[in-house]
């Protein structure tokens, strides 16, 4: 039985355990968002195949969905893990364009005055992308989730399965690393 | 339905993909919680054993048996149990982190929690005697020396004037010389001359008693192992009360000079009743 289109993600997820067709609603809701996300964490031309694998995994793990989490955090977690596993299996490094809009990215991250004042010239999207690709995966993950996907700390904690305190310290170190990369390259 | 959702549903149907059953998640969660609990329990046993070692160490005999306090402490430290506790804390952390909600807790909190529970439960286990059982049971492991073995080894050092064993014979000569035959822990027999000891002590030496002797080992022509006793103590439970008092003859003119400077006499005096 198909759930009503206005039902919450969590309601649909619980229903999809019994009624497979309802899962399609979740796919429709999240396909664009997740495709952008996995491209941002480095999936290249294999992104669409990876997206399908993510949704199939999500279906497979549906009984493991914990209603105390938001469905969004849960499926982002699956997307993240599936993408990272794909890199490890193929032993490839992430590549591709992590962000499309450099201004928006810098505006989001720009509460940190050090980054804003450190830069003498406006950064190109390419420079930001290169900087993001240069920092460690664990830093890149939190930066993308926070400043591009605009998730809250609790959501990032649920996606990456790390304590909120760790999210905060990773972000702090990530911003510093990013600042060093961007200012180092712009000189 | 969009193309992507259509493709996904077709793949699910064609692949006969079903959601993993609920019990697998429950079982996994139970497993990790159980492993965490087991790690904490073993950690608690380690704590109880450490408490046993510390409370049953021969502190009162430190000056008698070791040159320095540092040497004593280094020998005494329960390295095995400290390492065991460290491993269990790490394992406990790993398992807790893999439970459904365990990832929400910081490293510091999880480790602190594990340590706290280990200490509290360890104290309880120590009170009911688990510490001694664990120390005894692990004493036979390779490269491991329990506190019982540590003490036995310390008192199997006649070249340094320390020897322990069971009295198997007492010979009193007409000239007042009294010789004990002592079977040491390595099953070798020693002749122990206790003539420099007081009458009280000599009377307390009984066949079947295990004693620890402080004295001088002596060379004998016929190869017989022998020792000149400056003091001896009963072997057994230590430190709730002092061991048998030093019974060396106190009057200077009655005592020989053999033991002079050999033993830490003041330390032994402090042990006496």
XYZ file of C-alpha atoms in Angstrom:
460
model
C 0.000 0.000 0.000
C 1.515 3.292 -0.995
C 2.130 5.822 1.721
C 0.824 9.311 1.349
C 3.324 11.663 -0.315
C 3.186 13.945 2.730
C 4.263 11.242 5.149
C 7.602 11.804 6.874
C 10.717 9.968 5.753
C 10.688 8.001 8.987
C 7.070 6.862 8.486
C 7.801 5.816 4.933
C 10.933 3.929 5.957
C 8.980 1.938 8.519
C 6.236 1.251 6.015
C 8.713 0.215 3.304
C 9.784 -2.714 5.480
C 6.449 -4.289 4.609
C 5.458 -2.496 1.406
C 8.363 -2.411 -0.980
C 6.752 0.141 -3.314
C 6.927 2.790 -0.606
C 10.688 2.652 -0.812
C 10.460 4.356 -4.193
C 9.215 7.536 -2.464
C 12.411 7.686 -0.446
C 14.494 7.112 -3.566
C 12.740 9.979 -5.307
C 13.220 12.258 -2.323
C 16.912 11.541 -1.865
C 18.348 10.644 -5.250
C 19.405 14.167 -6.260
C 20.670 15.102 -2.832
C 22.708 11.940 -2.436
C 24.087 12.112 -5.949
C 25.396 15.606 -5.252
C 26.729 14.473 -1.888
C 28.677 11.491 -3.165
C 30.122 13.649 -5.936
C 31.178 16.113 -3.296
C 33.022 13.474 -1.339
C 34.796 12.485 -4.489
C 32.765 10.039 -6.585
C 33.457 10.664 -10.265
C 31.905 8.995 -13.283
C 30.913 5.988 -11.211
C 28.577 8.191 -9.127
C 25.315 6.984 -10.654
C 26.199 3.319 -10.236
C 27.262 4.081 -6.699
C 23.939 5.792 -6.058
C 22.051 2.661 -7.039
C 24.263 0.582 -4.776
C 23.533 3.006 -1.930
C 19.785 2.655 -2.296
C 19.983 -1.118 -2.567
C 22.084 -1.182 0.595
C 19.572 1.107 2.272
C 16.788 -1.301 1.388
C 18.821 -4.234 2.626
C 19.492 -2.502 5.975
C 15.987 -1.107 6.348
C 15.224 -3.188 9.430
C 18.274 -1.635 11.033
C 16.907 1.876 10.704
C 16.664 3.345 14.184
C 13.630 5.683 14.405
C 15.447 7.727 17.067
C 17.693 8.943 14.252
C 16.494 11.050 11.380
C 16.144 9.061 8.178
C 18.286 11.671 6.469
C 21.232 11.022 8.806
C 20.787 7.302 8.395
C 20.811 7.311 4.616
C 23.669 9.801 4.497
C 25.593 7.336 6.680
C 24.950 4.548 4.184
C 25.933 6.830 1.308
C 29.135 7.827 3.052
C 30.127 4.276 3.988
C 29.272 2.834 0.582
C 31.314 5.517 -1.185
C 34.348 5.103 1.087
C 34.193 1.312 0.721
C 34.117 1.716 -3.048
C 37.330 3.773 -2.901
C 39.001 1.187 -0.715
C 37.985 -1.734 -2.915
C 39.205 -0.029 -6.032
C 42.133 1.515 -4.152
C 41.441 4.857 -5.726
C 41.585 8.283 -4.246
C 38.559 10.529 -4.355
C 38.487 12.887 -7.288
C 36.121 15.200 -9.087
C 34.483 18.443 -8.097
C 33.615 18.585 -4.456
C 31.909 21.948 -4.590
C 30.311 23.949 -7.345
C 30.003 27.350 -5.745
C 33.161 28.648 -4.100
C 31.496 31.826 -2.790
C 28.754 29.937 -1.037
C 31.237 27.516 0.461
C 33.440 30.289 1.774
C 30.408 32.155 3.095
C 29.346 29.081 5.051
C 32.802 28.484 6.432
C 33.491 32.184 6.812
C 32.375 32.498 10.425
C 35.999 31.719 10.994
C 37.598 35.136 10.550
C 41.051 33.680 10.174
C 40.119 32.124 6.860
C 38.448 35.222 5.556
C 41.264 37.608 6.373
C 44.038 35.231 5.427
C 43.087 35.144 1.797
C 44.371 38.001 -0.279
C 42.533 37.140 -3.445
C 39.219 35.496 -4.124
C 39.614 31.766 -4.418
C 38.484 29.969 -7.487
C 36.287 26.925 -7.243
C 39.190 24.917 -8.580
C 41.494 26.122 -5.800
C 38.954 25.265 -3.140
C 38.354 21.857 -4.663
C 42.070 21.160 -4.822
C 42.449 22.244 -1.226
C 39.604 19.962 -0.174
C 41.126 17.063 -2.055
C 44.462 17.709 -0.373
C 43.251 17.457 3.193
C 42.651 14.127 4.919
C 39.466 12.189 4.249
C 38.222 12.541 7.820
C 38.511 16.349 7.581
C 36.976 16.475 4.138
C 33.979 14.445 5.358
C 33.085 16.841 8.148
C 33.728 19.959 6.054
C 31.424 18.781 3.255
C 28.693 17.661 5.650
C 28.803 20.888 7.613
C 29.478 23.607 5.065
C 28.065 22.102 1.893
C 25.305 19.750 2.996
C 24.665 22.134 5.942
C 24.009 19.404 8.472
C 23.948 20.130 12.188
C 26.578 18.706 14.522
C 24.206 16.038 15.821
C 23.379 14.939 12.289
C 27.067 14.758 11.381
C 27.651 12.720 14.545
C 24.927 10.279 13.443
C 26.198 10.104 9.841
C 29.819 9.436 10.738
C 29.079 7.570 13.996
C 31.405 9.691 16.060
C 30.752 11.711 19.227
C 29.638 15.316 18.806
C 32.774 16.477 20.550
C 34.837 14.729 17.883
C 32.805 16.469 15.173
C 33.692 19.819 16.694
C 37.395 19.102 16.998
C 37.599 17.581 13.511
C 35.929 20.655 12.072
C 38.318 22.923 13.897
C 41.336 21.031 12.587
C 39.806 20.732 9.136
C 39.345 24.491 8.868
C 42.917 25.051 9.915
C 44.172 22.539 7.357
C 42.023 24.083 4.669
C 43.253 27.543 5.537
C 46.849 26.342 5.312
C 46.209 24.655 1.974
C 44.380 27.606 0.445
C 46.766 30.269 1.705
C 49.764 28.146 0.870
C 48.668 27.683 -2.709
C 47.557 31.269 -3.205
C 51.020 32.667 -2.408
C 8.107 6.901 -10.281
C 11.380 8.276 -11.607
C 13.776 6.244 -13.656
C 16.163 5.763 -10.732
C 13.501 4.490 -8.352
C 12.185 2.230 -11.096
C 15.635 0.779 -11.664
C 16.183 0.268 -7.948
C 12.900 -1.558 -7.415
C 13.524 -3.766 -10.440
C 16.984 -4.667 -9.144
C 15.552 -5.435 -5.723
C 12.925 -7.683 -7.261
C 15.256 -9.409 -9.702
C 17.917 -9.909 -7.064
C 15.244 -11.133 -4.587
C 16.746 -8.699 -2.140
C 15.057 -8.605 1.224
C 15.761 -6.430 4.235
C 18.006 -8.204 6.717
C 15.904 -9.630 9.541
C 15.508 -7.597 12.707
C 17.034 -10.284 14.869
C 20.448 -9.802 13.202
C 20.608 -6.232 14.483
C 19.427 -7.221 17.919
C 21.928 -10.073 18.028
C 24.766 -7.821 16.922
C 23.903 -5.262 19.576
C 23.651 -7.932 22.265
C 26.953 -9.410 21.138
C 28.820 -6.132 21.439
C 27.242 -5.316 24.792
C 28.168 -8.790 26.023
C 31.738 -8.434 24.824
C 31.932 -5.070 26.541
C 30.632 -6.605 29.773
C 33.137 -9.454 29.490
C 35.995 -7.012 28.975
C 34.895 -5.032 32.014
C 34.601 -8.226 34.082
C 38.084 -9.372 33.157
C 39.348 -5.872 33.855
C 37.720 -6.082 37.276
C 39.420 -9.396 37.947
C 42.707 -7.711 37.036
C 41.974 -4.943 39.540
C 41.097 -7.477 42.252
C 44.365 -9.328 41.588
C 46.304 -6.055 41.767
C 44.691 -5.297 45.111
C 45.640 -8.749 46.329
C 49.256 -8.330 45.233
C 49.597 -4.931 46.854
C 47.984 -5.971 50.135
C 49.907 -9.237 50.345
C 53.280 -7.887 49.415
C 55.882 -8.290 52.153
C 56.166 -4.554 52.827
C 57.311 -5.202 56.382
C 60.238 -7.204 55.063
C 61.267 -4.723 52.420
C 64.419 -3.573 54.157
C 65.370 -7.142 55.002
C 64.998 -8.567 51.521
C 65.828 -5.674 49.166
C 68.653 -3.184 48.922
C 66.364 -0.337 47.900
C 62.668 0.518 47.992
C 62.792 1.142 44.254
C 64.003 -2.407 43.646
C 61.246 -3.754 45.830
C 58.543 -1.739 44.097
C 59.795 -2.666 40.617
C 59.728 -6.338 41.528
C 56.328 -6.037 43.094
C 54.519 -4.107 40.374
C 51.802 -6.336 38.892
C 52.787 -5.727 35.266
C 50.739 -8.640 34.011
C 47.578 -7.284 35.577
C 48.247 -3.710 34.530
C 48.651 -4.842 30.916
C 45.571 -7.049 31.214
C 43.549 -4.135 32.549
C 44.800 -1.852 29.782
C 43.848 -4.403 27.123
C 40.413 -4.922 28.594
C 39.771 -1.184 28.739
C 40.720 -0.906 25.069
C 38.522 -3.884 24.150
C 35.686 -2.534 26.222
C 35.932 0.777 24.408
C 35.938 -0.920 21.002
C 32.896 -3.042 21.801
C 30.911 -0.236 23.384
C 31.580 1.959 20.383
C 30.062 -0.700 18.122
C 26.788 -0.889 19.986
C 23.778 0.898 18.511
C 24.268 4.154 20.396
C 27.773 3.716 21.749
C 29.354 6.018 19.171
C 27.744 9.029 20.889
C 30.080 8.802 23.867
C 33.510 10.350 23.779
C 36.694 8.337 24.235
C 37.364 9.946 27.600
C 33.922 9.148 28.985
C 33.944 5.547 27.794
C 37.406 4.875 29.180
C 36.605 6.594 32.453
C 33.418 4.585 32.751
C 35.252 1.327 32.070
C 37.955 2.158 34.609
C 35.430 3.191 37.255
C 33.349 0.044 36.873
C 36.498 -2.102 36.887
C 37.688 -0.485 40.090
C 34.367 -0.794 41.915
C 33.662 -4.328 40.755
C 37.324 -5.203 41.259
C 37.154 -4.137 44.889
C 34.095 -6.325 45.419
C 35.798 -9.287 43.750
C 38.882 -8.729 45.885
C 36.777 -8.880 49.053
C 35.273 -12.214 48.046
C 38.696 -13.646 47.325
C 38.766 -13.523 43.550
C 42.064 -11.632 43.534
C 43.937 -14.475 45.191
C 42.326 -17.066 42.915
C 43.283 -15.086 39.818
C 46.847 -14.488 41.034
C 47.262 -18.165 41.819
C 45.651 -19.393 38.621
C 47.783 -17.216 36.370
C 50.993 -17.977 38.220
C 51.670 -20.922 35.965
C 51.547 -18.936 32.743
C 54.830 -18.611 30.859
C 56.926 -15.539 31.685
C 54.655 -14.861 34.627
C 55.681 -14.745 38.265
C 52.937 -14.587 40.851
C 53.525 -12.832 44.135
C 53.881 -16.227 45.793
C 56.651 -17.189 43.386
C 58.248 -13.781 43.727
C 58.554 -14.240 47.468
C 59.702 -17.840 47.165
C 62.385 -16.779 44.653
C 63.515 -13.937 46.872
C 63.969 -16.353 49.731
C 65.820 -18.876 47.611
C 68.955 -16.774 47.563
C 71.351 -18.226 50.138
C 74.371 -16.511 48.586
C 72.706 -13.264 49.639
C 71.775 -14.654 53.001
C 68.107 -15.406 52.368
C 66.782 -18.926 52.490
C 63.361 -20.420 53.177
C 62.202 -23.974 53.539
C 60.690 -26.629 55.760
C 62.397 -27.838 58.925
C 62.820 -31.586 58.574
C 65.250 -32.273 61.406
C 66.676 -30.639 64.530
C 69.975 -31.700 66.017
C 71.049 -30.376 69.409
C 74.620 -31.069 70.362
C 75.966 -31.281 73.909
C 78.021 -28.120 73.409
C 74.837 -26.143 72.813
C 75.106 -26.062 69.069
C 71.738 -26.471 67.374
C 71.547 -27.422 63.730
C 68.318 -27.498 61.707
C 67.996 -29.455 58.527
C 65.970 -27.374 56.139
C 64.574 -28.555 52.810
C 64.560 -25.463 50.626
C 61.976 -24.752 47.941
C 64.241 -26.312 45.317
C 64.237 -29.520 47.411
C 67.885 -29.152 48.405
C 68.729 -29.823 52.039
C 70.582 -27.220 54.073
C 72.105 -27.345 57.489
C 71.185 -24.219 59.409
C 73.203 -23.346 62.463
C 70.899 -21.473 64.815
C 73.288 -21.369 67.769
C 73.374 -17.574 67.773
C 69.677 -17.386 68.352
C 67.951 -17.112 71.672
C 66.570 -20.066 73.586
C 63.026 -18.948 72.837
C 63.622 -19.031 69.122
C 65.329 -22.372 69.275
C 62.355 -23.764 71.133
C 60.023 -22.423 68.488
C 61.807 -24.227 65.713
C 59.664 -27.278 65.130
C 59.828 -30.004 62.562
C 57.262 -29.320 59.828
C 57.388 -25.539 60.193
C 58.348 -23.487 57.164
C 60.703 -20.668 58.021
C 62.652 -17.905 56.327
C 66.272 -17.627 57.443
C 68.524 -14.589 57.303
C 72.168 -15.345 57.698
C 75.431 -16.336 56.100
C 75.914 -19.202 53.739
C 78.971 -21.219 54.528
C 81.334 -23.388 52.573
C 81.826 -26.850 53.966
C 84.499 -29.292 53.056
C 82.185 -32.191 52.349
C 79.972 -30.111 50.023
C 77.098 -29.953 52.472
C 75.059 -26.793 51.993
C 74.996 -24.849 55.189
C 74.033 -21.521 56.598
C 74.662 -19.611 59.771
C 71.392 -18.104 60.940
C 71.256 -14.548 62.245
C 67.481 -14.516 62.437
C 64.540 -16.462 61.216
C 60.905 -15.767 60.660
C 57.865 -17.877 60.143
C 56.870 -18.293 56.531
C 53.246 -17.632 55.813
C 50.702 -14.894 55.781
C 52.398 -11.601 56.101
C 51.652 -8.095 56.994
C 48.454 -8.273 59.006
C 50.743 -8.737 61.937
C 54.475 -8.877 62.262
C 56.106 -12.217 61.750
C 57.810 -14.001 64.579
C 60.111 -11.632 66.334
C 63.793 -11.556 65.841
C 65.177 -13.921 68.398
C 68.850 -13.261 68.086
C 70.671 -13.302 71.356
C 70.628 -9.751 72.511
C 73.505 -9.742 74.929
C 76.658 -8.695 73.164
C 78.972 -10.950 75.034
C 76.867 -14.013 74.366
C 76.542 -13.363 70.645
C 79.199 -14.274 68.105
C 80.490 -11.719 65.635
C 79.413 -13.812 62.677
C 76.262 -11.864 61.992
C 77.672 -8.453 62.618
C 76.946 -6.191 59.654
C 75.245 -8.978 57.716
C 71.638 -8.314 58.324
C 69.648 -5.093 58.663
C 69.209 -5.672 62.336
C 67.307 -2.508 63.069
C 64.790 -3.408 60.392
C 64.381 -6.820 61.923
C 64.000 -5.327 65.383
C 61.133 -3.171 64.092
C 59.352 -6.350 63.055
C 59.425 -7.786 66.527
C 56.551 -7.942 68.946
